[in-house]
PDB file of C-alpha atoms in Angstrom:
ATOM      1  CA  UNK E   1      -1.707 -33.016 -26.334  1.00 53.00           C
ATOM      2  CA  UNK E   2       0.054 -29.893 -25.025  1.00 58.00           C
ATOM      3  CA  UNK E   3      -2.846 -29.235 -22.650  1.00 57.00           C
ATOM      4  CA  UNK E   4      -2.577 -32.773 -21.230  1.00 54.00           C
ATOM      5  CA  UNK E   5       1.193 -32.349 -20.740  1.00 51.00           C
ATOM      6  CA  UNK E   6       0.598 -29.053 -18.927  1.00 50.00           C
ATOM      7  CA  UNK E   7      -2.031 -30.705 -16.740  1.00 56.00           C
ATOM      8  CA  UNK E   8       0.341 -33.505 -15.764  1.00 51.00           C
ATOM      9  CA  UNK E   9       3.187 -31.048 -15.075  1.00 50.00           C
ATOM     10  CA  UNK E  10       0.925 -29.036 -12.752  1.00 51.00           C
ATOM     11  CA  UNK E  11      -0.084 -32.186 -10.901  1.00 54.00           C
ATOM     12  CA  UNK E  12       3.509 -33.299 -10.454  1.00 50.00           C
ATOM     13  CA  UNK E  13       4.494 -29.888  -9.099  1.00 49.00           C
ATOM     14  CA  UNK E  14       1.623 -30.004  -6.598  1.00 51.00           C
ATOM     15  CA  UNK E  15       2.576 -33.475  -5.407  1.00 50.00           C
ATOM     16  CA  UNK E  16       6.358 -33.107  -5.417  1.00 48.00           C
ATOM     17  CA  UNK E  17       7.437 -29.531  -4.580  1.00 48.00           C
ATOM     18  CA  UNK E  18      11.132 -30.277  -5.192  1.00 48.00           C
ATOM     19  CA  UNK E  19      10.535 -31.019  -8.845  1.00 47.00           C
ATOM     20  CA  UNK E  20      10.347 -34.250 -10.753  1.00 47.00           C
ATOM     21  CA  UNK E  21      12.568 -36.577  -8.713  1.00 51.00           C
ATOM     22  CA  UNK E  22      11.360 -40.180  -8.955  1.00 50.00           C
ATOM     23  CA  UNK E  23       9.801 -41.832  -5.934  1.00 53.00           C
ATOM     24  CA  UNK E  24      12.197 -44.474  -4.645  1.00 59.00           C
ATOM     25  CA  UNK E  25       9.511 -47.061  -3.812  1.00 61.00           C
ATOM     26  CA  UNK E  26       6.882 -46.239  -6.422  1.00 65.00           C
ATOM     27  CA  UNK E  27       8.318 -46.639  -9.894  1.00 69.00           C
ATOM     28  CA  UNK E  28       5.335 -47.914 -11.855  1.00 80.00           C
ATOM     29  CA  UNK E  29       3.531 -45.546 -14.174  1.00 87.00           C
ATOM     30  CA  UNK E  30      -0.233 -45.747 -14.480  1.00 90.00           C
ATOM     31  CA  UNK E  31      -1.686 -44.962 -17.886  1.00 92.00           C
ATOM     32  CA  UNK E  32      -5.324 -44.056 -18.354  1.00 94.00           C
ATOM     33  CA  UNK E  33      -6.044 -44.013 -22.051  1.00 95.00           C
ATOM     34  CA  UNK E  34      -7.936 -41.316 -23.882  1.00 94.00           C
ATOM     35  CA  UNK E  35     -10.387 -44.076 -24.801  1.00 95.00           C
ATOM     36  CA  UNK E  36     -11.025 -44.833 -21.105  1.00 95.00           C
ATOM     37  CA  UNK E  37     -11.690 -41.141 -20.425  1.00 94.00           C
ATOM     38  CA  UNK E  38     -14.006 -40.843 -23.435  1.00 94.00           C
ATOM     39  CA  UNK E  39     -15.851 -44.032 -22.457  1.00 95.00           C
ATOM     40  CA  UNK E  40     -16.400 -42.753 -18.909  1.00 94.00           C
ATOM     41  CA  UNK E  41     -17.609 -39.431 -20.303  1.00 94.00           C
ATOM     42  CA  UNK E  42     -20.158 -41.109 -22.592  1.00 93.00           C
ATOM     43  CA  UNK E  43     -21.358 -43.601 -19.946  1.00 93.00           C
ATOM     44  CA  UNK E  44     -22.396 -40.839 -17.523  1.00 92.00           C
ATOM     45  CA  UNK E  45     -26.146 -40.391 -17.101  1.00 91.00           C
ATOM     46  CA  UNK E  46     -26.929 -37.063 -18.807  1.00 91.00           C
ATOM     47  CA  UNK E  47     -29.524 -35.892 -16.269  1.00 93.00           C
ATOM     48  CA  UNK E  48     -27.625 -36.219 -12.976  1.00 94.00           C
ATOM     49  CA  UNK E  49     -24.224 -35.773 -11.356  1.00 95.00           C
ATOM     50  CA  UNK E  50     -21.919 -38.706 -12.036  1.00 94.00           C
ATOM     51  CA  UNK E  51     -18.471 -39.119 -10.436  1.00 95.00           C
ATOM     52  CA  UNK E  52     -16.629 -42.144 -11.798  1.00 95.00           C
ATOM     53  CA  UNK E  53     -13.298 -43.095 -10.199  1.00 94.00           C
ATOM     54  CA  UNK E  54     -10.967 -44.617 -12.784  1.00 94.00           C
ATOM     55  CA  UNK E  55      -7.835 -45.150 -10.692  1.00 93.00           C
ATOM     56  CA  UNK E  56      -6.329 -44.363  -7.283  1.00 90.00           C
ATOM     57  CA  UNK E  57      -2.625 -45.116  -7.012  1.00 92.00           C
ATOM     58  CA  UNK E  58       0.012 -44.914  -4.313  1.00 89.00           C
ATOM     59  CA  UNK E  59       2.951 -42.512  -4.443  1.00 86.00           C
ATOM     60  CA  UNK E  60       5.545 -41.412  -1.909  1.00 83.00           C
ATOM     61  CA  UNK E  61       3.582 -38.201  -1.259  1.00 83.00           C
ATOM     62  CA  UNK E  62       0.185 -39.869  -0.865  1.00 90.00           C
ATOM     63  CA  UNK E  63      -2.438 -41.200  -3.208  1.00 92.00           C
ATOM     64  CA  UNK E  64      -3.437 -39.802  -6.576  1.00 93.00           C
ATOM     65  CA  UNK E  65      -6.880 -40.413  -7.989  1.00 94.00           C
ATOM     66  CA  UNK E  66      -8.199 -39.899 -11.502  1.00 96.00           C
ATOM     67  CA  UNK E  67     -11.874 -39.784 -12.337  1.00 96.00           C
ATOM     68  CA  UNK E  68     -14.457 -38.318 -14.663  1.00 97.00           C
ATOM     69  CA  UNK E  69     -17.242 -36.088 -13.336  1.00 97.00           C
ATOM     70  CA  UNK E  70     -20.359 -35.126 -15.281  1.00 98.00           C
ATOM     71  CA  UNK E  71     -22.825 -32.426 -14.210  1.00 98.00           C
ATOM     72  CA  UNK E  72     -26.126 -31.587 -15.935  1.00 97.00           C
ATOM     73  CA  UNK E  73     -27.379 -28.096 -16.788  1.00 97.00           C
ATOM     74  CA  UNK E  74     -27.959 -25.750 -13.811  1.00 96.00           C
ATOM     75  CA  UNK E  75     -30.071 -22.659 -14.399  1.00 95.00           C
ATOM     76  CA  UNK E  76     -28.591 -19.351 -13.217  1.00 94.00           C
ATOM     77  CA  UNK E  77     -30.309 -18.299  -9.995  1.00 93.00           C
ATOM     78  CA  UNK E  78     -30.554 -21.800  -8.518  1.00 93.00           C
ATOM     79  CA  UNK E  79     -29.046 -22.383  -5.051  1.00 94.00           C
ATOM     80  CA  UNK E  80     -25.299 -23.010  -5.352  1.00 97.00           C
ATOM     81  CA  UNK E  81     -24.890 -26.519  -3.977  1.00 97.00           C
ATOM     82  CA  UNK E  82     -21.271 -26.975  -2.998  1.00 98.00           C
ATOM     83  CA  UNK E  83     -18.716 -29.315  -1.489  1.00 97.00           C
ATOM     84  CA  UNK E  84     -15.652 -28.591   0.643  1.00 98.00           C
ATOM     85  CA  UNK E  85     -12.933 -31.248   0.923  1.00 96.00           C
ATOM     86  CA  UNK E  86     -11.048 -31.094   4.218  1.00 95.00           C
ATOM     87  CA  UNK E  87      -7.718 -32.499   3.033  1.00 94.00           C
ATOM     88  CA  UNK E  88      -7.904 -33.242  -0.684  1.00 95.00           C
ATOM     89  CA  UNK E  89      -6.964 -30.850  -3.457  1.00 96.00           C
ATOM     90  CA  UNK E  90      -8.369 -31.292  -6.960  1.00 97.00           C
ATOM     91  CA  UNK E  91      -7.292 -30.436 -10.494  1.00 98.00           C
ATOM     92  CA  UNK E  92      -9.928 -30.416 -13.253  1.00 98.00           C
ATOM     93  CA  UNK E  93      -9.472 -30.501 -17.004  1.00 98.00           C
ATOM     94  CA  UNK E  94     -12.772 -29.665 -18.642  1.00 98.00           C
ATOM     95  CA  UNK E  95     -13.490 -32.199 -21.412  1.00 98.00           C
ATOM     96  CA  UNK E  96     -16.856 -30.845 -22.628  1.00 97.00           C
ATOM     97  CA  UNK E  97     -19.477 -28.233 -21.780  1.00 98.00           C
ATOM     98  CA  UNK E  98     -19.304 -24.954 -19.910  1.00 98.00           C
ATOM     99  CA  UNK E  99     -20.420 -23.295 -16.722  1.00 98.00           C
ATOM    100  CA  UNK E 100     -19.567 -20.796 -14.016  1.00 98.00           C
ATOM    101  CA  UNK E 101     -17.511 -22.196 -11.119  1.00 98.00           C
ATOM    102  CA  UNK E 102     -17.794 -20.358  -7.806  1.00 98.00           C
ATOM    103  CA  UNK E 103     -15.667 -20.686  -4.686  1.00 98.00           C
ATOM    104  CA  UNK E 104     -15.823 -19.498  -1.105  1.00 97.00           C
ATOM    105  CA  UNK E 105     -14.161 -20.121   2.242  1.00 93.00           C
ATOM    106  CA  UNK E 106     -17.501 -21.007   3.784  1.00 93.00           C
ATOM    107  CA  UNK E 107     -20.891 -22.576   3.140  1.00 96.00           C
ATOM    108  CA  UNK E 108     -24.323 -22.282   4.734  1.00 96.00           C
ATOM    109  CA  UNK E 109     -26.299 -25.346   5.826  1.00 96.00           C
ATOM    110  CA  UNK E 110     -23.114 -27.425   6.228  1.00 95.00           C
ATOM    111  CA  UNK E 111     -23.482 -31.153   6.676  1.00 97.00           C
ATOM    112  CA  UNK E 112     -20.673 -33.689   6.879  1.00 97.00           C
ATOM    113  CA  UNK E 113     -20.755 -36.360   4.193  1.00 96.00           C
ATOM    114  CA  UNK E 114     -21.057 -39.848   5.735  1.00 96.00           C
ATOM    115  CA  UNK E 115     -17.460 -40.819   6.631  1.00 95.00           C
ATOM    116  CA  UNK E 116     -18.236 -44.506   5.979  1.00 96.00           C
ATOM    117  CA  UNK E 117     -20.031 -43.862   2.675  1.00 95.00           C
ATOM    118  CA  UNK E 118     -18.856 -44.400  -0.890  1.00 93.00           C
ATOM    119  CA  UNK E 119     -18.137 -40.721  -1.598  1.00 93.00           C
ATOM    120  CA  UNK E 120     -15.717 -40.302   1.322  1.00 92.00           C
ATOM    121  CA  UNK E 121     -14.124 -43.762   1.108  1.00 92.00           C
ATOM    122  CA  UNK E 122     -13.674 -43.890  -2.674  1.00 90.00           C
ATOM    123  CA  UNK E 123     -13.675 -40.345  -4.049  1.00 92.00           C
ATOM    124  CA  UNK E 124     -13.002 -37.254  -1.953  1.00 94.00           C
ATOM    125  CA  UNK E 125     -12.079 -38.148   1.630  1.00 92.00           C
ATOM    126  CA  UNK E 126     -13.639 -36.224   4.545  1.00 95.00           C
ATOM    127  CA  UNK E 127     -15.845 -33.457   3.124  1.00 96.00           C
ATOM    128  CA  UNK E 128     -18.888 -31.306   3.843  1.00 97.00           C
ATOM    129  CA  UNK E 129     -21.832 -30.388   1.618  1.00 98.00           C
ATOM    130  CA  UNK E 130     -23.593 -27.056   1.820  1.00 98.00           C
ATOM    131  CA  UNK E 131     -24.708 -24.003  -0.100  1.00 98.00           C
ATOM    132  CA  UNK E 132     -22.432 -21.129  -1.119  1.00 97.00           C
ATOM    133  CA  UNK E 133     -24.042 -17.837  -0.132  1.00 94.00           C
ATOM    134  CA  UNK E 134     -21.022 -15.518  -0.060  1.00 94.00           C
ATOM    135  CA  UNK E 135     -19.323 -15.949  -3.433  1.00 96.00           C
ATOM    136  CA  UNK E 136     -15.648 -14.993  -3.181  1.00 95.00           C
ATOM    137  CA  UNK E 137     -14.677 -15.969  -6.719  1.00 97.00           C
ATOM    138  CA  UNK E 138     -16.701 -16.678  -9.850  1.00 97.00           C
ATOM    139  CA  UNK E 139     -15.107 -17.820 -13.106  1.00 98.00           C
ATOM    140  CA  UNK E 140     -16.506 -19.179 -16.353  1.00 99.00           C
ATOM    141  CA  UNK E 141     -14.933 -22.487 -17.398  1.00 99.00           C
ATOM    142  CA  UNK E 142     -15.227 -24.404 -20.665  1.00 99.00           C
ATOM    143  CA  UNK E 143     -13.743 -27.318 -22.603  1.00 98.00           C
ATOM    144  CA  UNK E 144      -9.940 -27.258 -22.455  1.00 98.00           C
ATOM    145  CA  UNK E 145      -9.698 -25.210 -19.237  1.00 99.00           C
ATOM    146  CA  UNK E 146      -7.753 -26.423 -16.200  1.00 98.00           C
ATOM    147  CA  UNK E 147      -8.948 -25.624 -12.679  1.00 98.00           C
ATOM    148  CA  UNK E 148      -7.009 -26.066  -9.411  1.00 98.00           C
ATOM    149  CA  UNK E 149      -9.059 -26.264  -6.212  1.00 98.00           C
ATOM    150  CA  UNK E 150      -6.995 -26.392  -2.999  1.00 97.00           C
ATOM    151  CA  UNK E 151      -8.204 -28.420  -0.022  1.00 96.00           C
ATOM    152  CA  UNK E 152     -10.575 -26.435   2.199  1.00 96.00           C
ATOM    153  CA  UNK E 153     -12.094 -24.332  -0.598  1.00 97.00           C
ATOM    154  CA  UNK E 154     -15.872 -24.660  -0.968  1.00 98.00           C
ATOM    155  CA  UNK E 155     -16.780 -24.987  -4.640  1.00 98.00           C
ATOM    156  CA  UNK E 156     -19.843 -25.392  -6.823  1.00 98.00           C
ATOM    157  CA  UNK E 157     -21.500 -24.053  -9.952  1.00 98.00           C
ATOM    158  CA  UNK E 158     -23.772 -21.004 -10.135  1.00 98.00           C
ATOM    159  CA  UNK E 159     -24.678 -21.960 -13.703  1.00 98.00           C
ATOM    160  CA  UNK E 160     -24.005 -24.782 -16.132  1.00 98.00           C
ATOM    161  CA  UNK E 161     -25.250 -23.644 -19.528  1.00 98.00           C
ATOM    162  CA  UNK E 162     -24.041 -26.801 -21.317  1.00 97.00           C
ATOM    163  CA  UNK E 163     -23.753 -30.062 -19.367  1.00 97.00           C
ATOM    164  CA  UNK E 164     -20.137 -30.175 -18.213  1.00 98.00           C
ATOM    165  CA  UNK E 165     -17.780 -33.140 -17.999  1.00 98.00           C
ATOM    166  CA  UNK E 166     -14.285 -32.939 -16.572  1.00 98.00           C
ATOM    167  CA  UNK E 167     -11.393 -35.193 -15.723  1.00 98.00           C
ATOM    168  CA  UNK E 168     -10.497 -34.746 -12.072  1.00 98.00           C
ATOM    169  CA  UNK E 169      -7.155 -35.476 -10.421  1.00 97.00           C
ATOM    170  CA  UNK E 170      -7.466 -35.806  -6.656  1.00 95.00           C
ATOM    171  CA  UNK E 171      -4.402 -35.345  -4.481  1.00 93.00           C
ATOM    172  CA  UNK E 172      -4.795 -37.330  -1.242  1.00 93.00           C
ATOM    173  CA  UNK E 173      -1.689 -36.668   0.912  1.00 93.00           C
ATOM    174  CA  UNK E 174      -3.068 -38.544   3.948  1.00 91.00           C
ATOM    175  CA  UNK E 175      -3.979 -41.710   2.021  1.00 92.00           C
ATOM    176  CA  UNK E 176      -7.616 -41.550   3.114  1.00 89.00           C
ATOM    177  CA  UNK E 177      -9.236 -42.818  -0.101  1.00 91.00           C
ATOM    178  CA  UNK E 178      -9.147 -46.507  -1.074  1.00 88.00           C
ATOM    179  CA  UNK E 179      -6.814 -47.637  -3.846  1.00 88.00           C
ATOM    180  CA  UNK E 180      -8.433 -48.744  -7.108  1.00 81.00           C
TER     181      UNK E 180
END
């Protein structure tokens, strides 16, 4: 419970730098139950990446999205497939599993993700896919950990030793992702 409260406090500070003042036009709270998170975690196909949006809501500072992402095992030494969101920051809370998250300012073999496709319109906004070659930061993460990834940072996993599932909060200040 304390970890969830810390996660929510971090998100609020990212979205509203002046503290916790209420939005004047957006006064409805959205609750996503622990059961909904657990259900999404267990519904994910175990052998592939799954990114399930649970809610995208409006706020005075932009849109906030909550989802559950699952990633299967990745063997150390595999290419580090990565993504780089142009304008969206993300906060992860690892629910299960463990791996090594790597970040960089750049990627090789960049390709824009289809701007009209599901991923851009419903999950992450304008983004590129590529491969991280020059690792600038490498950190092990496991169940209970919280990760903050600012917009513009390429990120991926160099290893996932136990399939990893995490709740993701996406901060969309330009309101580019559809509401859900």
